Coordinates of C-alpha atoms and ligand atoms in Angstrom, one line a residue:
M1 CA 197.0 -40.6 178.0
S2 CA 197.7 -37.9 180.8
H3 CA 195.7 -34.8 181.6
P4 CA 197.5 -31.8 182.1
S5 CA 196.1 -29.1 183.9
D6 CA 193.7 -26.0 180.8
Q7 CA 195.8 -23.5 182.7
P8 CA 199.3 -23.3 181.8
T9 CA 201.2 -21.1 184.2
P10 CA 203.1 -18.0 182.0
A11 CA 205.9 -18.1 182.1
P12 CA 207.9 -16.9 184.4
T13 CA 209.3 -12.7 183.5
A14 CA 211.8 -10.0 184.9
A15 CA 208.2 -8.3 185.8
D16 CA 207.8 -11.7 188.2
A17 CA 211.3 -11.4 189.7
A18 CA 210.4 -8.2 191.2
P19 CA 208.1 -5.7 192.8
G20 CA 207.2 -1.8 191.1
P21 CA 207.8 -2.2 187.2
R22 CA 209.5 -4.3 184.8
L23 CA 210.0 -3.6 181.4
A24 CA 210.2 -7.3 179.8
S25 CA 212.0 -7.5 176.7
A26 CA 212.5 -10.7 174.4
P27 CA 215.1 -12.3 175.5
D28 CA 217.7 -13.7 172.9
R29 CA 216.1 -15.7 170.1
E30 CA 218.5 -18.2 169.5
L31 CA 219.9 -19.0 173.1
R32 CA 215.9 -19.4 173.8
A33 CA 215.1 -22.1 170.9
R34 CA 218.6 -23.5 172.1
R35 CA 216.9 -23.8 175.4
T36 CA 214.4 -25.7 173.6
A37 CA 215.5 -27.7 171.7
E38 CA 217.9 -28.9 175.3
L39 CA 213.9 -29.3 176.6
F40 CA 213.5 -31.5 173.5
Q41 CA 216.7 -33.0 174.5
D42 CA 215.4 -33.9 178.3
A43 CA 212.3 -34.5 177.8
W44 CA 212.8 -37.2 174.4
G45 CA 216.4 -38.6 175.3
Y46 CA 217.1 -37.8 171.3
A47 CA 217.6 -34.6 169.3
P48 CA 214.7 -32.6 167.8
D49 CA 215.1 -32.3 164.1
G50 CA 214.7 -28.5 164.3
V51 CA 213.4 -25.5 166.4
W52 CA 210.6 -23.0 164.7
S53 CA 209.1 -20.6 166.2
A54 CA 206.4 -18.2 166.9
P55 CA 205.6 -14.5 166.9
G56 CA 202.8 -13.0 169.6
R57 CA 201.1 -10.0 168.0
V58 CA 199.7 -6.6 169.4
N59 CA 197.4 -4.6 167.2
L60 CA 198.0 -0.5 166.7
I61 CA 194.7 0.6 165.4
G62 CA 191.5 -1.6 164.1
E63 CA 189.8 -3.3 167.1
H64 CA 186.5 -4.8 166.5
V65 CA 186.3 -4.3 162.4
D66 CA 187.9 -7.8 161.2
Y67 CA 184.9 -9.6 161.3
Q68 CA 183.2 -6.6 158.5
D69 CA 185.9 -6.8 156.4
G70 CA 188.2 -3.6 158.1
L71 CA 192.0 -2.6 157.9
C72 CA 193.5 -3.8 160.2
L73 CA 197.4 -3.4 161.8
P74 CA 199.3 -5.7 164.0
M75 CA 203.1 -5.8 164.4
A76 CA 204.3 -8.8 165.4
L77 CA 205.8 -8.9 168.5
E78 CA 209.4 -10.1 169.2
H79 CA 208.7 -12.7 172.4
R80 CA 208.0 -16.0 170.5
T81 CA 206.8 -19.4 170.6
Y82 CA 209.6 -22.2 170.7
V83 CA 208.3 -25.6 169.5
A84 CA 211.9 -28.4 169.1
A85 CA 209.9 -31.6 167.1
A86 CA 211.3 -34.4 165.4
R87 CA 209.2 -36.8 163.2
T88 CA 208.7 -40.1 164.5
P89 CA 208.2 -43.6 162.8
T90 CA 204.3 -44.2 164.2
D91 CA 201.3 -42.7 164.3
R92 CA 201.5 -41.1 168.0
V93 CA 201.9 -37.4 168.6
R94 CA 204.0 -37.0 172.1
L95 CA 203.0 -33.5 172.9
R96 CA 205.0 -31.4 176.0
S97 CA 205.3 -27.4 176.7
A98 CA 206.8 -25.8 179.4
Q99 CA 204.1 -23.7 180.6
A100 CA 201.7 -26.3 181.0
E101 CA 202.1 -29.6 183.8
G102 CA 202.0 -33.3 182.5
V103 CA 202.7 -35.8 178.4
V104 CA 199.9 -35.9 176.5
E105 CA 199.5 -38.6 174.0
L106 CA 197.8 -38.3 171.1
S107 CA 196.7 -41.1 168.0
A108 CA 197.4 -38.5 164.8
K109 CA 195.1 -41.6 162.9
D110 CA 191.8 -39.6 165.1
L111 CA 192.4 -36.4 165.9
E112 CA 189.1 -34.8 165.6
P113 CA 186.7 -31.7 166.9
G114 CA 185.8 -32.5 170.0
T115 CA 188.6 -35.0 171.0
V116 CA 191.1 -33.2 171.8
A117 CA 190.5 -30.2 175.4
G118 CA 192.7 -28.5 176.9
W119 CA 196.3 -26.4 175.5
P120 CA 196.9 -29.9 173.1
A121 CA 194.2 -28.9 171.5
Y122 CA 196.0 -25.8 169.8
V123 CA 198.5 -28.7 168.7
A124 CA 195.8 -31.2 166.8
G125 CA 194.0 -28.8 165.3
V126 CA 196.4 -27.7 163.4
L127 CA 198.0 -30.8 162.5
W128 CA 193.8 -31.7 161.7
A129 CA 193.6 -28.5 159.6
L130 CA 197.1 -29.4 157.2
R131 CA 196.1 -33.6 157.5
G132 CA 194.7 -32.7 154.0
H133 CA 198.8 -32.0 152.1
L134 CA 200.4 -34.4 153.8
S135 CA 201.9 -37.2 150.8
G136 CA 199.9 -40.9 150.1
G137 CA 198.2 -40.7 153.9
E138 CA 201.0 -41.5 156.1
P139 CA 201.4 -40.6 159.6
W140 CA 201.9 -37.8 161.8
G141 CA 204.0 -39.8 164.0
L142 CA 206.4 -36.4 165.9
D143 CA 207.7 -35.8 169.1
L144 CA 207.3 -32.0 169.8
V145 CA 208.2 -28.9 173.5
V146 CA 206.4 -25.8 173.5
D147 CA 208.0 -23.3 175.0
G148 CA 206.7 -20.1 174.7
Q149 CA 207.4 -15.9 175.9
V150 CA 204.6 -14.3 174.8
P151 CA 202.0 -14.6 178.4
L152 CA 199.1 -16.7 178.2
G153 CA 195.7 -14.9 178.1
A154 CA 197.4 -11.5 177.5
G155 CA 195.5 -10.8 174.6
L156 CA 199.0 -11.3 172.8
S157 CA 197.9 -13.8 171.4
S158 CA 200.0 -16.8 172.8
S159 CA 197.4 -19.5 170.9
A160 CA 198.3 -17.8 167.1
A161 CA 201.7 -19.0 167.8
L162 CA 201.9 -21.7 169.1
E163 CA 199.3 -23.3 165.9
C164 CA 201.8 -20.9 164.1
A165 CA 205.0 -22.3 164.9
V166 CA 203.7 -25.8 165.0
A167 CA 202.5 -25.3 161.1
A168 CA 205.7 -24.2 160.4
A169 CA 207.1 -26.8 161.7
L170 CA 205.1 -29.3 160.0
E171 CA 205.3 -27.7 157.0
D172 CA 209.4 -28.3 156.9
L173 CA 209.5 -32.2 158.8
F174 CA 206.6 -33.4 156.2
T175 CA 207.4 -32.0 153.4
L176 CA 204.0 -30.5 153.1
G177 CA 204.6 -27.5 150.3
T178 CA 201.5 -25.3 151.5
E179 CA 202.4 -21.3 151.0
P180 CA 202.1 -18.9 153.8
V181 CA 198.4 -17.6 153.6
E182 CA 196.7 -22.0 153.4
R183 CA 199.9 -21.8 157.6
I184 CA 197.0 -18.8 157.7
R185 CA 194.3 -20.4 156.4
A186 CA 194.7 -23.4 158.9
A187 CA 195.4 -22.1 161.8
I188 CA 192.0 -20.3 162.1
R189 CA 190.4 -23.5 161.6
A190 CA 192.3 -25.0 164.2
E191 CA 191.8 -22.0 166.4
N192 CA 187.9 -21.8 165.4
D193 CA 186.9 -25.4 164.4
F194 CA 189.0 -27.9 166.8
V195 CA 189.3 -25.6 170.0
G196 CA 186.2 -24.0 169.3
A197 CA 187.0 -20.5 170.3
A198 CA 186.5 -17.4 168.2
T199 CA 189.5 -15.9 166.1
G200 CA 189.3 -13.1 162.8
G201 CA 192.6 -14.0 161.7
L202 CA 194.1 -11.2 162.3
D203 CA 196.0 -12.8 165.2
Q204 CA 197.1 -16.1 162.7
S205 CA 198.4 -13.0 159.5
A206 CA 201.1 -11.4 161.7
A207 CA 202.1 -14.3 163.9
V208 CA 203.0 -15.9 159.6
L209 CA 203.9 -12.3 158.2
G210 CA 205.1 -10.3 160.3
R211 CA 208.3 -8.2 159.1
R212 CA 210.6 -7.3 161.5
G213 CA 211.0 -2.8 162.2
H214 CA 207.2 -3.4 159.5
A215 CA 203.7 -3.2 161.0
L216 CA 201.2 -4.4 158.6
L217 CA 198.4 -3.2 156.8
L218 CA 195.5 -6.3 156.6
D219 CA 193.0 -5.8 154.9
C220 CA 190.8 -9.0 156.4
R221 CA 188.7 -8.8 153.1
D222 CA 191.1 -11.0 152.1
F223 CA 193.5 -10.9 154.3
S224 CA 196.2 -9.3 151.7
V225 CA 199.4 -7.7 154.1
E226 CA 201.0 -4.7 153.6
P227 CA 204.1 -3.9 155.2
V228 CA 204.5 -0.2 156.5
P229 CA 207.6 0.9 158.0
W230 CA 207.1 1.4 162.2
D231 CA 211.0 1.2 163.1
L232 CA 210.5 2.4 166.5
A233 CA 213.7 2.5 167.9
A234 CA 215.5 3.8 165.5
Q235 CA 213.5 7.1 165.9
G236 CA 214.2 6.7 170.3
L237 CA 210.7 5.4 170.1
A238 CA 209.5 2.5 172.2
L239 CA 205.8 1.5 172.4
L240 CA 205.2 -0.4 176.1
I241 CA 202.2 -2.7 176.3
T242 CA 200.7 -2.9 179.4
D243 CA 199.1 -6.6 180.6
T244 CA 196.2 -5.6 182.4
R245 CA 196.3 -8.3 184.4
A246 CA 192.5 -7.9 184.3
E247 CA 190.5 -10.4 185.6
H248 CA 188.2 -11.2 181.6
S249 CA 184.4 -10.8 182.3
L250 CA 181.3 -11.3 180.2
V251 CA 183.8 -11.8 176.9
G252 CA 181.4 -14.6 174.9
G253 CA 178.7 -13.0 175.1
E254 CA 179.4 -9.9 174.7
Y255 CA 181.6 -10.6 171.9
A256 CA 178.7 -12.3 170.2
E257 CA 176.1 -9.5 171.3
R258 CA 178.9 -6.5 169.1
R259 CA 179.1 -8.6 166.2
R260 CA 175.0 -9.4 166.2
Q261 CA 174.7 -6.1 166.3
S262 CA 177.5 -5.3 163.5
E263 CA 175.6 -6.9 160.9
Q264 CA 172.2 -5.9 161.8
A265 CA 173.7 -2.2 162.0
A266 CA 174.9 -3.6 157.9
E267 CA 171.4 -4.6 157.0
A268 CA 170.0 -1.2 158.1
L269 CA 172.8 0.4 155.9
G270 CA 171.3 -1.8 153.4
V271 CA 175.2 -2.9 152.9
G272 CA 176.8 -6.6 153.5
T273 CA 180.1 -5.0 155.3
L274 CA 179.8 -1.3 157.2
R275 CA 183.1 -1.8 155.5
D276 CA 181.1 -0.6 151.8
V277 CA 180.1 2.2 154.1
D278 CA 181.8 5.3 153.1
P279 CA 183.2 7.5 155.8
A280 CA 182.2 11.0 154.6
G281 CA 178.4 10.0 154.7
L282 CA 178.6 10.3 158.6
P283 CA 177.0 11.0 160.5
G284 CA 173.6 11.7 158.0
A285 CA 174.2 7.6 156.6
L286 CA 173.4 6.9 160.7
E287 CA 170.6 8.0 160.4
A288 CA 168.8 5.2 158.2
I289 CA 169.4 2.5 161.9
A290 CA 166.9 2.8 164.9
D291 CA 168.5 1.6 167.4
E292 CA 170.8 4.6 169.4
T293 CA 173.1 1.6 170.0
V294 CA 172.7 -0.3 167.1
R295 CA 173.5 3.0 165.7
R296 CA 177.0 4.1 167.9
R297 CA 177.9 0.4 167.1
A298 CA 178.3 1.0 163.4
R299 CA 180.2 4.8 164.0
H300 CA 182.9 2.6 165.6
I301 CA 182.9 0.6 163.2
I302 CA 182.9 2.9 159.9
T303 CA 185.4 5.7 162.2
E304 CA 187.3 2.9 162.8
I305 CA 188.3 1.8 159.2
E306 CA 188.8 5.1 158.6
R307 CA 191.5 5.8 161.6
V308 CA 193.3 2.4 160.0
R309 CA 193.8 3.9 157.0
R310 CA 195.2 7.1 158.1
V311 CA 197.5 5.9 160.3
G312 CA 198.7 3.7 157.2
A313 CA 198.9 6.0 155.1
L314 CA 200.7 8.3 157.1
L315 CA 203.5 5.5 157.6
E316 CA 203.7 5.0 153.9
A317 CA 204.3 8.6 153.3
G318 CA 207.2 9.3 156.4
S319 CA 208.2 8.7 159.6
V320 CA 206.4 7.9 162.8
R321 CA 208.7 10.8 164.3
G322 CA 207.6 13.2 161.8
Q323 CA 203.8 12.4 162.4
L324 CA 203.3 11.7 165.6
D325 CA 200.6 13.8 166.3
Q326 CA 198.5 12.9 163.5
I327 CA 199.4 9.3 164.2
A328 CA 198.3 9.7 168.5
A329 CA 195.7 11.5 167.8
L330 CA 193.9 8.5 166.5
M331 CA 195.1 6.3 168.4
D332 CA 193.1 8.5 171.7
A333 CA 190.4 8.9 169.3
S334 CA 190.9 4.7 168.9
H335 CA 190.5 4.0 172.2
D336 CA 188.0 6.8 173.5
S337 CA 185.7 4.9 170.3
L338 CA 186.4 2.0 172.1
R339 CA 185.3 2.9 175.8
D340 CA 181.8 5.2 174.2
D341 CA 180.4 3.6 171.1
Y342 CA 182.0 0.2 171.0
E343 CA 181.4 -0.3 174.5
V344 CA 183.6 -2.9 175.5
T345 CA 186.7 -1.1 177.8
V346 CA 187.1 -1.8 181.3
P347 CA 188.1 0.0 184.3
A348 CA 191.4 -1.3 184.4
L349 CA 192.3 -0.6 180.6
D350 CA 190.9 2.8 181.3
S351 CA 193.3 3.2 183.8
A352 CA 195.8 3.1 181.6
V353 CA 195.6 4.2 178.9
D354 CA 194.7 7.8 180.8
A355 CA 197.5 6.8 183.3
A356 CA 199.9 7.2 180.0
R357 CA 198.2 10.3 178.2
A358 CA 199.0 12.5 181.9
A359 CA 202.4 10.6 181.4
G360 CA 202.9 12.0 178.0
A361 CA 202.4 8.8 176.2
H362 CA 201.9 9.9 172.7
G363 CA 199.4 7.6 172.6
A364 CA 197.3 5.0 174.4
R365 CA 194.7 2.4 173.9
M366 CA 193.3 -0.7 174.6
T367 CA 194.1 -2.8 172.3
G368 CA 193.0 -7.1 171.7
G369 CA 188.9 -7.2 172.1
G370 CA 188.6 -5.6 175.1
F371 CA 187.2 -6.8 178.5
G372 CA 190.3 -7.3 180.4
G373 CA 193.8 -7.7 178.1
S374 CA 196.4 -4.9 177.3
T375 CA 196.2 -1.2 176.3
I376 CA 199.3 0.1 174.3
A377 CA 201.3 3.6 174.3
L378 CA 203.8 5.4 172.2
V379 CA 206.4 6.9 174.2
E380 CA 209.9 8.3 174.8
H381 CA 211.8 5.2 174.7
D382 CA 213.5 6.9 178.0
R383 CA 210.6 7.9 179.0
A384 CA 208.9 3.8 178.9
E385 CA 210.1 3.0 182.6
A386 CA 207.9 6.6 184.0
V387 CA 204.9 6.6 181.9
A388 CA 205.3 2.4 183.1
E389 CA 205.4 3.4 186.7
E390 CA 202.4 5.7 186.3
I391 CA 200.6 3.3 185.0
A392 CA 201.3 1.5 188.0
R393 CA 200.7 3.9 190.3
A394 CA 197.2 4.7 189.5
A395 CA 196.3 1.2 188.9
E396 CA 197.5 0.6 192.9
T397 CA 195.4 3.8 193.6
R398 CA 191.7 2.3 191.9
G399 CA 192.7 -1.3 193.7
L400 CA 193.0 -2.8 190.1
P401 CA 195.7 -5.4 189.4
A402 CA 199.6 -4.7 189.6
P403 CA 199.9 -4.6 185.4
H404 CA 202.5 -6.3 183.7
F405 CA 205.1 -4.1 181.7
F406 CA 206.8 -5.1 178.0
L407 CA 208.3 -3.0 175.1
A408 CA 207.8 -3.9 172.2
L409 CA 209.9 -3.8 169.1
P410 CA 208.4 -4.9 166.4
G411 CA 209.0 -8.4 165.0
D412 CA 209.8 -11.3 162.5
G413 CA 206.8 -13.4 161.7
A414 CA 206.8 -18.1 161.7
G415 CA 210.2 -19.5 161.0
R416 CA 213.0 -21.7 161.0
D417 CA 215.3 -21.7 164.4
L418 CA 218.0 -24.2 164.0
Ligands
ADP1 P1 196.2 -15.6 174.0 O1 196.0 -15.8 172.7 O2 195.6 -13.9 174.0 O3 196.8 -15.3 174.9 P2 193.5 -17.5 174.3 O4 193.3 -18.0 175.1 O5 193.3 -17.3 173.1 O6 194.4 -16.5 174.5 O7 195.3 -18.1 174.1 C1 195.8 -19.3 175.4 C2 196.0 -20.2 175.5 O8 197.0 -20.9 173.9 C3 196.8 -21.4 176.8 O9 195.0 -21.5 177.8 C4 197.0 -21.8 175.9 O10 195.5 -23.6 175.9 C5 197.2 -22.0 174.4 N1 198.9 -21.8 175.1 C6 199.1 -20.7 174.4 N2 200.8 -21.1 174.5 C7 201.2 -21.8 175.5 C8 202.4 -22.7 175.6 N3 203.9 -21.9 175.1 N4 201.9 -23.6 176.2 C9 200.7 -24.4 176.4 N5 199.5 -23.7 175.7 C10 199.7 -22.6 175.4
MG2 MG1 194.5 -15.6 170.6

């Protein structure tokens, strides 16, 4: 077995080609799927049985609430991860990725957590999690080529895109008969238990259930999803994603600490999860929490769930354009709460958000877990370039890494392309 690098190189984007801010938008889906089929042909010398893909995602609001049964509002991106695959009469799985070196060969019979390292674990984990659905103990004989356009490690969930594209391919190739929610749960198990990276399920739900022109009101209590209209393009608006490219620091330990503090808060308040606290009773209810830091952590989660509820209700009731000020204020309040109460922002995130607001964005916030990663800003479509320029200038002035930019339109969930 060869040993591919653990750190695949990101796919080159338009942003790499020239200096200054460039707004990378997603290349044409059919073209990209055909290209992935060609990569398969080059790699294995025959044509694939098909090509499947699944999108990255960005969370519009509802951060650090999934582990307290909260609500969040992700949308799937048009940027997708493509998987060309063919079934083979063996028990071998052969893998390649356009974003990683080398060829990987695995024995499909012996997949157990801890046996596969690096990026192939995201694929092997899905095989492992779905193997109970194989009829009659058939082997997973499979050749596979991955080509991703979701930037890796930017907080846009390239990991769930990869898992969910693989799950879609397996469903069709092996006629597994799984429901979408079973594929979501398998992808979550793959990442939590096989790869060993903590994930709450938001990413996989968006990657499977995304819908063009919509955001998804996701209830993390049962992973039920309600699509709400988020058709920015039709209203002359755009969502500017800024990948700050800031070094992720202390992520594991800080994430675990926040989760622990949120559990302490729920215990002090005598509730199962903070979802059960009525925001109308704040701030008085929080006085039951003795520790000042834990009290602020709880205030973030309880008020953030309420902000998601409000944005969801606004989007159900009318257009984004018609309610811009209210949506913007809720996005801004979300960021400020994550900065001041939850303390998961870093200078690069605050800088991008401050610069976007100063440049006239209708609301801006960090998105994802924090400590690096990406921000979003709701902007007039014809102002996107100018806002990006201001964000880039602010980063340069502060000696921060040069950000990468994307224009995000809500795309479809996992599916078959060819
Ligand atoms: P994010 O999901 O925010 O992009 P993660 O650290 O959760 O960041 O997942 C990134 C990892 O997923 C990569 O380091 C790699 O192991 C794997 N991965 C995602 N997309 C690809 C791809 N196209 N090719 C190879 N590995 C990939
Ligand atoms: Mg991820």
